[in-house]
Coordinates of C-alpha atoms and ligand atoms in Angstrom, one line a residue:
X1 CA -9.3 17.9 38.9
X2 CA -6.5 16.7 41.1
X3 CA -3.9 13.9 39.3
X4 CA -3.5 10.4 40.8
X5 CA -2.6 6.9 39.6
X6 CA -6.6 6.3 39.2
X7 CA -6.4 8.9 36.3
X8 CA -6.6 7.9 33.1
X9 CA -3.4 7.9 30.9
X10 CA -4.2 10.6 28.3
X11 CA -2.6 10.2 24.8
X12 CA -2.2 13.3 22.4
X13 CA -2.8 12.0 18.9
X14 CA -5.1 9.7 17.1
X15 CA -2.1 8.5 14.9
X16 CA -0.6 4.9 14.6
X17 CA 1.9 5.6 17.4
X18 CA -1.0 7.1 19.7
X19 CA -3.7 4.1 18.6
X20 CA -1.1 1.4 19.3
X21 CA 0.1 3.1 22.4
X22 CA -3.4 3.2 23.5
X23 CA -4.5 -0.7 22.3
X24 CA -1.2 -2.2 24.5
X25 CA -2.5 0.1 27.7
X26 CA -6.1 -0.8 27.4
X27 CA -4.7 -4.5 27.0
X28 CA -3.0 -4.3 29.6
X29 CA -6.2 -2.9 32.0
X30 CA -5.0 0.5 32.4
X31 CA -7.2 3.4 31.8
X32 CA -6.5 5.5 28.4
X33 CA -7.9 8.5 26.9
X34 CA -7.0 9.6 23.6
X35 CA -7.3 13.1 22.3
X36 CA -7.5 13.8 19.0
X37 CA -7.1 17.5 17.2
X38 CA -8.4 16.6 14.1
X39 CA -11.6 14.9 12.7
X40 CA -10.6 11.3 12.5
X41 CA -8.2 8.5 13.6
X42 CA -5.0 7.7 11.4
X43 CA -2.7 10.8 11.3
X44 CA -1.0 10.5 8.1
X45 CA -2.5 7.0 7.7
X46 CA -6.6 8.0 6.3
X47 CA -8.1 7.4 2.9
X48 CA -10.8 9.5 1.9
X49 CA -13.7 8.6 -0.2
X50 CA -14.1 11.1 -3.1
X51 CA -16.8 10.2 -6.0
X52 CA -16.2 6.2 -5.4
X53 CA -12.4 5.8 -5.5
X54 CA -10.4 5.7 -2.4
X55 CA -7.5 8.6 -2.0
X56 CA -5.2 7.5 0.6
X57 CA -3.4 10.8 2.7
X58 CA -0.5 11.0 0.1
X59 CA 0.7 7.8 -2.1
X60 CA 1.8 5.0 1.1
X61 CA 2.4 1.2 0.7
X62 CA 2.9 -1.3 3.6
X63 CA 5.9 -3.4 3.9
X64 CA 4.7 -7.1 4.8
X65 CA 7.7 -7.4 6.6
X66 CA 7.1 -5.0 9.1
X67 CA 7.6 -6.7 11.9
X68 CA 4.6 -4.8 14.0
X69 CA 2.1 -6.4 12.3
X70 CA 1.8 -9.8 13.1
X71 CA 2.3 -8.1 16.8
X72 CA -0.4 -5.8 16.4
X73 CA -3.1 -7.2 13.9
X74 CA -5.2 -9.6 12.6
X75 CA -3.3 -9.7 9.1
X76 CA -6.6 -11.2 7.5
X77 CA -8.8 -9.0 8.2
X78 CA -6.6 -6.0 6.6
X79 CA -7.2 -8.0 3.2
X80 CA -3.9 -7.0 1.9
X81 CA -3.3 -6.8 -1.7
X82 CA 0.3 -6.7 -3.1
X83 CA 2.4 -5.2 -6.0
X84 CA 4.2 -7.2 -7.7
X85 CA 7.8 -7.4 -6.8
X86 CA 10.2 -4.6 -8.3
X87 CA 9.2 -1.8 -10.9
X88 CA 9.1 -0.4 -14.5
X89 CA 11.4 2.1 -15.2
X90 CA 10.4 4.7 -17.8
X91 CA 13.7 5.8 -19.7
X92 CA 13.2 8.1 -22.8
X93 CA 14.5 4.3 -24.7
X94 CA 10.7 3.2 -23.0
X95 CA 9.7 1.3 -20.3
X96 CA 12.0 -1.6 -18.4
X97 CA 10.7 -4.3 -16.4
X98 CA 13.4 -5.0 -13.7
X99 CA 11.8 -7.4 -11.3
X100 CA 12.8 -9.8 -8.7
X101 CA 13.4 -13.1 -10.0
X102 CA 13.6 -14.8 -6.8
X103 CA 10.1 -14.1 -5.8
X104 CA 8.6 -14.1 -9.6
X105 CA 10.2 -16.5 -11.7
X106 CA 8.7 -14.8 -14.6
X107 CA 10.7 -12.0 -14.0
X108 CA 14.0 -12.9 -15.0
X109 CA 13.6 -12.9 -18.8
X110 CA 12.6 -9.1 -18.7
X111 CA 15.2 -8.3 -15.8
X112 CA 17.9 -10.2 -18.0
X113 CA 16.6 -7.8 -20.5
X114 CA 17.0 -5.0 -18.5
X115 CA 20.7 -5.7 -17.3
X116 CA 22.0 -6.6 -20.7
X117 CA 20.3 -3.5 -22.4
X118 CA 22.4 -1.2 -20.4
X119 CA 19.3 0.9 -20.2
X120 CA 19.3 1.3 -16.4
X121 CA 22.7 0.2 -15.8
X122 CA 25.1 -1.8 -16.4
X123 CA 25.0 -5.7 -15.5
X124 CA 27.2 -5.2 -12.9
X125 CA 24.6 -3.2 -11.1
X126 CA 22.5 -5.8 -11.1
X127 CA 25.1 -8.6 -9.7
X128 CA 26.1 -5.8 -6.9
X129 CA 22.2 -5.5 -6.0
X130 CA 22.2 -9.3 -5.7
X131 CA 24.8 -9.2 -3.5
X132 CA 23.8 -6.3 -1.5
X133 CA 20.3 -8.5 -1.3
X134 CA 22.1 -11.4 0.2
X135 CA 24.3 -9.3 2.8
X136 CA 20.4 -7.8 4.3
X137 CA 18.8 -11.3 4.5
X138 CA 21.7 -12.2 6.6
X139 CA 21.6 -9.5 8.8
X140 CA 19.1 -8.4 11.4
X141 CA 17.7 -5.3 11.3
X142 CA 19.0 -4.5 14.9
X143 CA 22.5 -4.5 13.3
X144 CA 21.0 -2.6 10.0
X145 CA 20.1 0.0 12.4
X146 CA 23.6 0.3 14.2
X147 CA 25.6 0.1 10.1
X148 CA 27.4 3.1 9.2
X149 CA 25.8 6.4 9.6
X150 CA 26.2 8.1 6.2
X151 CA 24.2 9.1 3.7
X152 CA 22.3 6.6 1.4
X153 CA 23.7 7.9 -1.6
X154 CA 27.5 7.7 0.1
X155 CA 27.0 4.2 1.1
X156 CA 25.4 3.4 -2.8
X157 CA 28.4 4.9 -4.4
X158 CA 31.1 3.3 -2.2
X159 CA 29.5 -0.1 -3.1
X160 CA 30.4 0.5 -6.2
X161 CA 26.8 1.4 -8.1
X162 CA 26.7 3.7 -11.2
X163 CA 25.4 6.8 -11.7
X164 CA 22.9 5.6 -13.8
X165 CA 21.4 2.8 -11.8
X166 CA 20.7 5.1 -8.6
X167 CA 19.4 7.6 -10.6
X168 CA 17.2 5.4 -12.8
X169 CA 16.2 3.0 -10.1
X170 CA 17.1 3.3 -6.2
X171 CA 16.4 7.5 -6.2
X172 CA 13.1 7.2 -6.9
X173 CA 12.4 3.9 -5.7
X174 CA 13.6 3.9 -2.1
X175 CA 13.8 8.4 -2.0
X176 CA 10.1 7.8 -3.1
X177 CA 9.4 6.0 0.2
X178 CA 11.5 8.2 2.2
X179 CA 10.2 11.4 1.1
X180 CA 13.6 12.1 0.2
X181 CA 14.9 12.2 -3.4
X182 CA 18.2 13.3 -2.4
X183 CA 19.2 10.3 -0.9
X184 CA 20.2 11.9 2.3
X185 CA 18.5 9.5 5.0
X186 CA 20.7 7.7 6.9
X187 CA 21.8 4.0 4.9
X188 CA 20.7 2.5 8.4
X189 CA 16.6 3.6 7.6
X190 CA 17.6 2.6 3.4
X191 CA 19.4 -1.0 4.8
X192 CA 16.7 -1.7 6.9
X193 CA 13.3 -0.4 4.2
X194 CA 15.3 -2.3 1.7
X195 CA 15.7 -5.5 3.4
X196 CA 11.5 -5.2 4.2
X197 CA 11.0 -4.4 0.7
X198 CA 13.5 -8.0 -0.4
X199 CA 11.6 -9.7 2.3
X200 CA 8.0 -9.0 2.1
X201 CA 6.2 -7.5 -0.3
X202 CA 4.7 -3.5 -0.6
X203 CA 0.8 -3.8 -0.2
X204 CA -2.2 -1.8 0.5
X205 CA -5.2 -3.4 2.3
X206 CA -8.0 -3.8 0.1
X207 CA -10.5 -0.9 1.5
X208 CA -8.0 1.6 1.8
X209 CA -4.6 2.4 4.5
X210 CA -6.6 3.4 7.1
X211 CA -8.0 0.4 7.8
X212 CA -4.6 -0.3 9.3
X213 CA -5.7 2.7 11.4
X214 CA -9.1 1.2 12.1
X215 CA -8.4 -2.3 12.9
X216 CA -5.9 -0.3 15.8
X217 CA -8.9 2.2 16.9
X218 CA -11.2 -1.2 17.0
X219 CA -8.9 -2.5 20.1
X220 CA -10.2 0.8 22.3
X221 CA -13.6 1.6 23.3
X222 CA -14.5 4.5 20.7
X223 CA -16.0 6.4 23.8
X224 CA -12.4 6.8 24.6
X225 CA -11.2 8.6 21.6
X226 CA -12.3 12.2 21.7
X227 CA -12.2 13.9 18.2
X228 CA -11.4 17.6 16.9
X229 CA -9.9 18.4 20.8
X230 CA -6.7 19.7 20.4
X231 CA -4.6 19.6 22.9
X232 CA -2.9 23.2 23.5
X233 CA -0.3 22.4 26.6
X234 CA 0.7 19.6 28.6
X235 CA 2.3 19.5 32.1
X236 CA 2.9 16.6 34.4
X237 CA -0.3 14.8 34.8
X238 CA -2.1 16.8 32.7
X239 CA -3.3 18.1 29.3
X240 CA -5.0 21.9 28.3
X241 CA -7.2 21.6 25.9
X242 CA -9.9 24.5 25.0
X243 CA -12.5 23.8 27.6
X244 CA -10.1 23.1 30.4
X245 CA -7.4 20.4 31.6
X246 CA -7.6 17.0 31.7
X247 CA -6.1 15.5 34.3
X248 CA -3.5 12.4 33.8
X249 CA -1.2 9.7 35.7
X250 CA 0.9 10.1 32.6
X251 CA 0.7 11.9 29.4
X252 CA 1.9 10.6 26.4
X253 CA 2.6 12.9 23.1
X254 CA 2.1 11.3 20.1
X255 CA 1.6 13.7 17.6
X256 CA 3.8 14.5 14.7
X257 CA 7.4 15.9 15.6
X258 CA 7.1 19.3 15.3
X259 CA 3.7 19.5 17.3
X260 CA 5.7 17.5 20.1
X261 CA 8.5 19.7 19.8
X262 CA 5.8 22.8 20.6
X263 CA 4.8 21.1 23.3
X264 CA 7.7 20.1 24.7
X265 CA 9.1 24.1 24.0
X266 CA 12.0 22.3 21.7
X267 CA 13.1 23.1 18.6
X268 CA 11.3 22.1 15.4
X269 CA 13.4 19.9 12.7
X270 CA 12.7 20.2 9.1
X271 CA 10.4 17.6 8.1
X272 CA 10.5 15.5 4.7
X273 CA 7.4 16.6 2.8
X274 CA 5.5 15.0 -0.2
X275 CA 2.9 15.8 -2.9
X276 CA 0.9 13.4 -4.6
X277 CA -2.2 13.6 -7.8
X278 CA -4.7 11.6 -8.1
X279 CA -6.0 10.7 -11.4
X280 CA -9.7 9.2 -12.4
X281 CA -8.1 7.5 -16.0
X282 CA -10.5 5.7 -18.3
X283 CA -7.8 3.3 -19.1
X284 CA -4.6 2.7 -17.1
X285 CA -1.4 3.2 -18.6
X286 CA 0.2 -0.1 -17.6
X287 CA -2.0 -3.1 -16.7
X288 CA 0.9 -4.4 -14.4
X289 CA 0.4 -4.0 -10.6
X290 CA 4.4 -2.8 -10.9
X291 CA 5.1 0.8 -10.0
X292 CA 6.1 2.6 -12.5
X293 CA 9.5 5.0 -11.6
X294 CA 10.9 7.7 -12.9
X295 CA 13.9 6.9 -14.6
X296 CA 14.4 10.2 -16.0
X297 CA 14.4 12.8 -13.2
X298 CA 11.3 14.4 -15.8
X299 CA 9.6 16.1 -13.6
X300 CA 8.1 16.4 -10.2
X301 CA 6.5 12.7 -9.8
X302 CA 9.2 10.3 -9.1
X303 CA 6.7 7.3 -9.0
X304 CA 2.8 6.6 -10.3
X305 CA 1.3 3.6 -9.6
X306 CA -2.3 2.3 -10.6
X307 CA -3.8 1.6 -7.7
X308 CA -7.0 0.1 -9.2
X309 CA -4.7 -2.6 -10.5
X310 CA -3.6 -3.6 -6.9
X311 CA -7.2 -3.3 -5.7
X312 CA -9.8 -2.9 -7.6
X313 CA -11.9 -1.3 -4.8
X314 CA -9.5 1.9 -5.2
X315 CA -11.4 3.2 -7.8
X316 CA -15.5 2.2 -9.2
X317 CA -15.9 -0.3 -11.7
X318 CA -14.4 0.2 -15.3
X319 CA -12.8 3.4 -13.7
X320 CA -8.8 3.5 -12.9
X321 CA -7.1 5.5 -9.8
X322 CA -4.0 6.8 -10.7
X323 CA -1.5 7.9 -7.7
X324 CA 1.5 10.1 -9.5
X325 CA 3.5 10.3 -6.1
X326 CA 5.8 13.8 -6.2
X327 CA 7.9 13.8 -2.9
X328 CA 9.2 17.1 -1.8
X329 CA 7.6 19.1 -3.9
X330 CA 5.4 21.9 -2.7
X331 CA 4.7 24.0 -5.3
X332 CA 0.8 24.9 -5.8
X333 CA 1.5 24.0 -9.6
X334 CA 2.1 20.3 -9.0
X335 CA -1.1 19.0 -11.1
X336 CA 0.3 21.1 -14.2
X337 CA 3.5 19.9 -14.2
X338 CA 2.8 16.2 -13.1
X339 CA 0.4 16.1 -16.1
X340 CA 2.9 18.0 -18.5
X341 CA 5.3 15.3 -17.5
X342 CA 3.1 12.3 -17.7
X343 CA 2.2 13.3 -21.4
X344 CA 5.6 13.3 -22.2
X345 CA 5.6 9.5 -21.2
X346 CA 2.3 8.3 -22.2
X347 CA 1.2 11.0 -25.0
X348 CA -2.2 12.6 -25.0
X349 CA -4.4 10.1 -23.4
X350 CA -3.5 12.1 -19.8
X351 CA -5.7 14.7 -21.6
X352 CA -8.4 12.0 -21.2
X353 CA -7.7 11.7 -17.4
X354 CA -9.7 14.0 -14.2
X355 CA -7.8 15.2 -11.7
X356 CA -9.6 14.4 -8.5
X357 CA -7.0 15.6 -5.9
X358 CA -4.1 17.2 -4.9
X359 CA -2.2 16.2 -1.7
X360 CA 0.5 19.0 -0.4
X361 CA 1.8 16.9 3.1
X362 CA 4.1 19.5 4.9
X363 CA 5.0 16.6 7.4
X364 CA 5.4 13.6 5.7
X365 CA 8.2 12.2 7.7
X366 CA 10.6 12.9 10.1
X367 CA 13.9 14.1 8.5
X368 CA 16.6 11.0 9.2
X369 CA 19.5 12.0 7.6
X370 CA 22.6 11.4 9.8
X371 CA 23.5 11.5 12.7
X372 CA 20.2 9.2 13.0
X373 CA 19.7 7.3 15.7
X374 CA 16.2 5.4 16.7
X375 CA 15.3 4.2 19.7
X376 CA 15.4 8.0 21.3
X377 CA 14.2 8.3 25.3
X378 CA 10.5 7.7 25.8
X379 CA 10.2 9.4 29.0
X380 CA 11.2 12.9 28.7
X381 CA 9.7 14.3 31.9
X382 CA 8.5 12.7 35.2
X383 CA 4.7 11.2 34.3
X384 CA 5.5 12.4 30.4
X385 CA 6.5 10.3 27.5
X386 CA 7.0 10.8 24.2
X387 CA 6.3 8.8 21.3
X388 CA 6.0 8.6 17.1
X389 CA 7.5 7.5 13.9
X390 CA 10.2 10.8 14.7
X391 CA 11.6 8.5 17.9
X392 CA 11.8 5.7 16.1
X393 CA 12.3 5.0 12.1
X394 CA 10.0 6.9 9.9
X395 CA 7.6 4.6 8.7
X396 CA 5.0 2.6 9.9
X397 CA 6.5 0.2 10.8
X398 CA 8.3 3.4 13.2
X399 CA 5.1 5.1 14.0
X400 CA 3.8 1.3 15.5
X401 CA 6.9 0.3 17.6
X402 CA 7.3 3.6 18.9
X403 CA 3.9 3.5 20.6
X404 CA 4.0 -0.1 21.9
X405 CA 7.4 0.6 23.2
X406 CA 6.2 3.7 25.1
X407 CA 3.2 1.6 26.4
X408 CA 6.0 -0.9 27.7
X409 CA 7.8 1.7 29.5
X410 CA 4.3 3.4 31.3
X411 CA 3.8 -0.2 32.2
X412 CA 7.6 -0.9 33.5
X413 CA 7.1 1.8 35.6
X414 CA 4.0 0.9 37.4
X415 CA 5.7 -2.4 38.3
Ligands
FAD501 C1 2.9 10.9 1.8 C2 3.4 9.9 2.8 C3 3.9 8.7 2.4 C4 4.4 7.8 3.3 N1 4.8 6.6 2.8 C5 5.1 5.6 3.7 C6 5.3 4.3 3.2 O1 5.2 4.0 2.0 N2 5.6 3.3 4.2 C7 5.7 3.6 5.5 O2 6.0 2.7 6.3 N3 5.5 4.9 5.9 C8 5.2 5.9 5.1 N4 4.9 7.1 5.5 C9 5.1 7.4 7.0 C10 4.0 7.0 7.9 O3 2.8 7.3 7.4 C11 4.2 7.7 9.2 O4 5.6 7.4 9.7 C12 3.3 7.3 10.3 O5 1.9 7.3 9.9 C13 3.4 8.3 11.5 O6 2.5 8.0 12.5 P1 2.5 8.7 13.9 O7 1.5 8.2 14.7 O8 3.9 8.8 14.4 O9 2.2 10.3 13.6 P2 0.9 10.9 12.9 O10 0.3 10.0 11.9 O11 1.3 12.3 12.4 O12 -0.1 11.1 14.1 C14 -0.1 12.2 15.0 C15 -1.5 12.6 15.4 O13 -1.5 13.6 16.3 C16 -2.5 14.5 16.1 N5 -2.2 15.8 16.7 C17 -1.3 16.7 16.3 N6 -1.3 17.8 17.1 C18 -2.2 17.5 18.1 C19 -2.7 18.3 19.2 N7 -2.1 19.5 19.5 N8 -3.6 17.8 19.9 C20 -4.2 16.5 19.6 N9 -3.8 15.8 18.6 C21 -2.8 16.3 17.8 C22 -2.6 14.5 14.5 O14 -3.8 15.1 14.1 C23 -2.4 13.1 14.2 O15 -3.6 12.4 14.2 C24 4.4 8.1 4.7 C25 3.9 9.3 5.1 C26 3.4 10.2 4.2 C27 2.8 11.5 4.7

């Protein structure tokens, strides 16, 4: 086939970045196709179905204050349901409530508890994370994202935090959603999650993260997504995939980075990875719908949360889903030591508990320690443009904006 204009624009990658790219084209009256190596739509964002509960790819949350999504979806319809606001910390003194008062009154008598115990650090922790609160609501997050580029745990100890308090509560809180317990990401990415996380609340939609996915896929004719092609080479207005080349008015990569590195003949980065087990428990260990962190640095799961207790449609009735969320670790004996650690929390009642999966993500975000910059070029060739949660920020809220902003400059072009 020859390339022209009246070609289709054909998007590599069924992922958010690749759906959204491809909902703002078709929107917009252009013709998209979308090729897709694997067997279904959401890249890193599916949930699988596995004896009635609902595994997501790897422990996620949504930040309601992502601001794609009241751009990109009917909010509704995702039927979010939310944690509550801030976490339980397991120390080897027990467990400590350290919520957010502002959002849940009924926090503060357990979070006063917390501060004055000393258990996860001292009360001046606490004022300085009120006060590091107040300086994010008052800033935007294009200014978040131009802030110093140095490394979280830098900027946490030169605003004066101890030891204890990152250790106990921001590494695996905020390295738990970065993939990243070192605290190496750049503080622009932690100023800017944190602020979402003070802002909004972290949710899941009732049914499971993909239908984020979904609810995206639902804005293209499916006759337009084309499933388990992978796309082997791409050139200027076209694509090779195994039966032959499709050709394009402009291609648009929207695959992981490394894949789009390949493609591109770059070099690959080394991505943030993540491993997660899921547990079928008979009873939860916490009725809360708090995470519960690792306060300890115990073991290989820096978070668990019970996911049944945010929606009960994660898991069948009088059943519990347990996620125990493990990020960067890779080793194949991750269920052994996640449930060696667990007992020593919560005793012998993990014994009671069925593993019914273990998640090893090689990619599970881009790595974003500095220099980080988002915002990267979209076109990278003539008629080929580049897009994903690595161009952007690594989240979501990243993978979204990166492919609406890439539609926005296929469309600029055509002006
Ligand atoms: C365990 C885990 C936890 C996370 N936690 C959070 C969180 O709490 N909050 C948050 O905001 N973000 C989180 N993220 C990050 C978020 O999921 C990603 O940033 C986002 O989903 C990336 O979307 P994407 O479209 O850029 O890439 P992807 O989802 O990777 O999509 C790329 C697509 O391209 C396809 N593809 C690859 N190669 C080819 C090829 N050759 N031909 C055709 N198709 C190809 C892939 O199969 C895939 O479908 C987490 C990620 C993981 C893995």
């Amino acid at each position: 086939m020859r390339s022209s204009s009246d070609h289709p624009v054909v998007i590599v990658g069924a992922g958010l970045a690749g759906l959204s790219c491809a909902a703002t084209l078709h929107g917009a009256g252009l013709p998209v196709v979308v090729i897709e190596s694997s067997d279904g739509i959401g890249g890193r964002v599916r949930t699988d179905e596995v004896d009635g509960f609902l595994l997501d790819r790897g422990f996620q949350v949504l930040l309601t204050a992502y601001p794609e999504l009241e751009r990109q979806f009917n909010i509704d319809a995702l039927e979010l349901e939310a944690f509550d606001p801030g976490a339980l910390i397991h120390t080897e003194r027990g467990e400590f409530e350290l919520g957010d008062p502002l959002k849940q009154p009924s926090s503060l008598t357990p979070t006063l508890r917390t501060a004055l115990s000393q258990a996860v650090g001292s009360p001046g922790d606490f004022v300085r994370l009120l006060t590091l609160r107040y300086r994010l609501a008052r800033t935007g997050v294009p200014t978040l994202l131009r802030g110093p580029d140095v490394a979280t745990i830098d900027a946490l100890v030169s605003l004066g935090f101890s030891s204890t308090f990152i250790n106990r509560f921001f590494r695996p809180l905020v390295g738990g959603i970065q993939l990243d317990l070192g605290l190496n990401t750049s503080a622009r990415m932690f100023d800017t999650i944190l602020k979402m996380l003070f802002s909004g609340s972290a949710a899941v939609p009732r049914h499971g993260m993909q239908t984020i996915s979904q609810q995206l896929a639902q804005q293209i004719p499916e006759h337009l997504i084309h499933l388990q092609v992978p796309v082997r080479s791409v050139s200027s207005q076209a694509v090779r995939v195994d039966s032959g080349e499709i050709s394009a008015s402009s291609v648009v990569i929207a695959t992981d980075g490394n894949t789009a590195a390949d493609l591109l003949d770059q070099p690959r980065t080394t991505p943030r990875s993540a491993g997660c087990v899921w547990f079928d428990a008979p009873e939860p260990p916490t009725k809360r719908r708090l995470i519960v962190l690792d306060g300890e640095r115990s073991g290989p799961v820096a978070n668990v949360a019970v996911m049944s207790n945010v929606s009960s449609r994660y898991a069948p009735p009088g059943r519990h889903l347990i996620a125990a969320a493990a990020p960067g670790y890779g080793k194949a004996d991750l269920e052994q030591q996640a449930r060696a650690q667990l007992t020593s929390w919560w005793g012998k009642a993990i014994d009671g508990w069925t593993t019914l999966r273990v998640d090893h993500i090689a990619y599970g975000q881009p790595d974003q320690s500095p220099a980080f910059s988002p915002k990267r070029t979209v076109e990278v060739k003539e008629h080929v443009f580049v897009c994903g949660d690595h161009r952007d920020t690594g989240s979501i809220q990243g993978a979204l904006y990166s492919g609406r902003r890439c539609a926005n400059a296929i469309l600029n072009a055509r002006k």
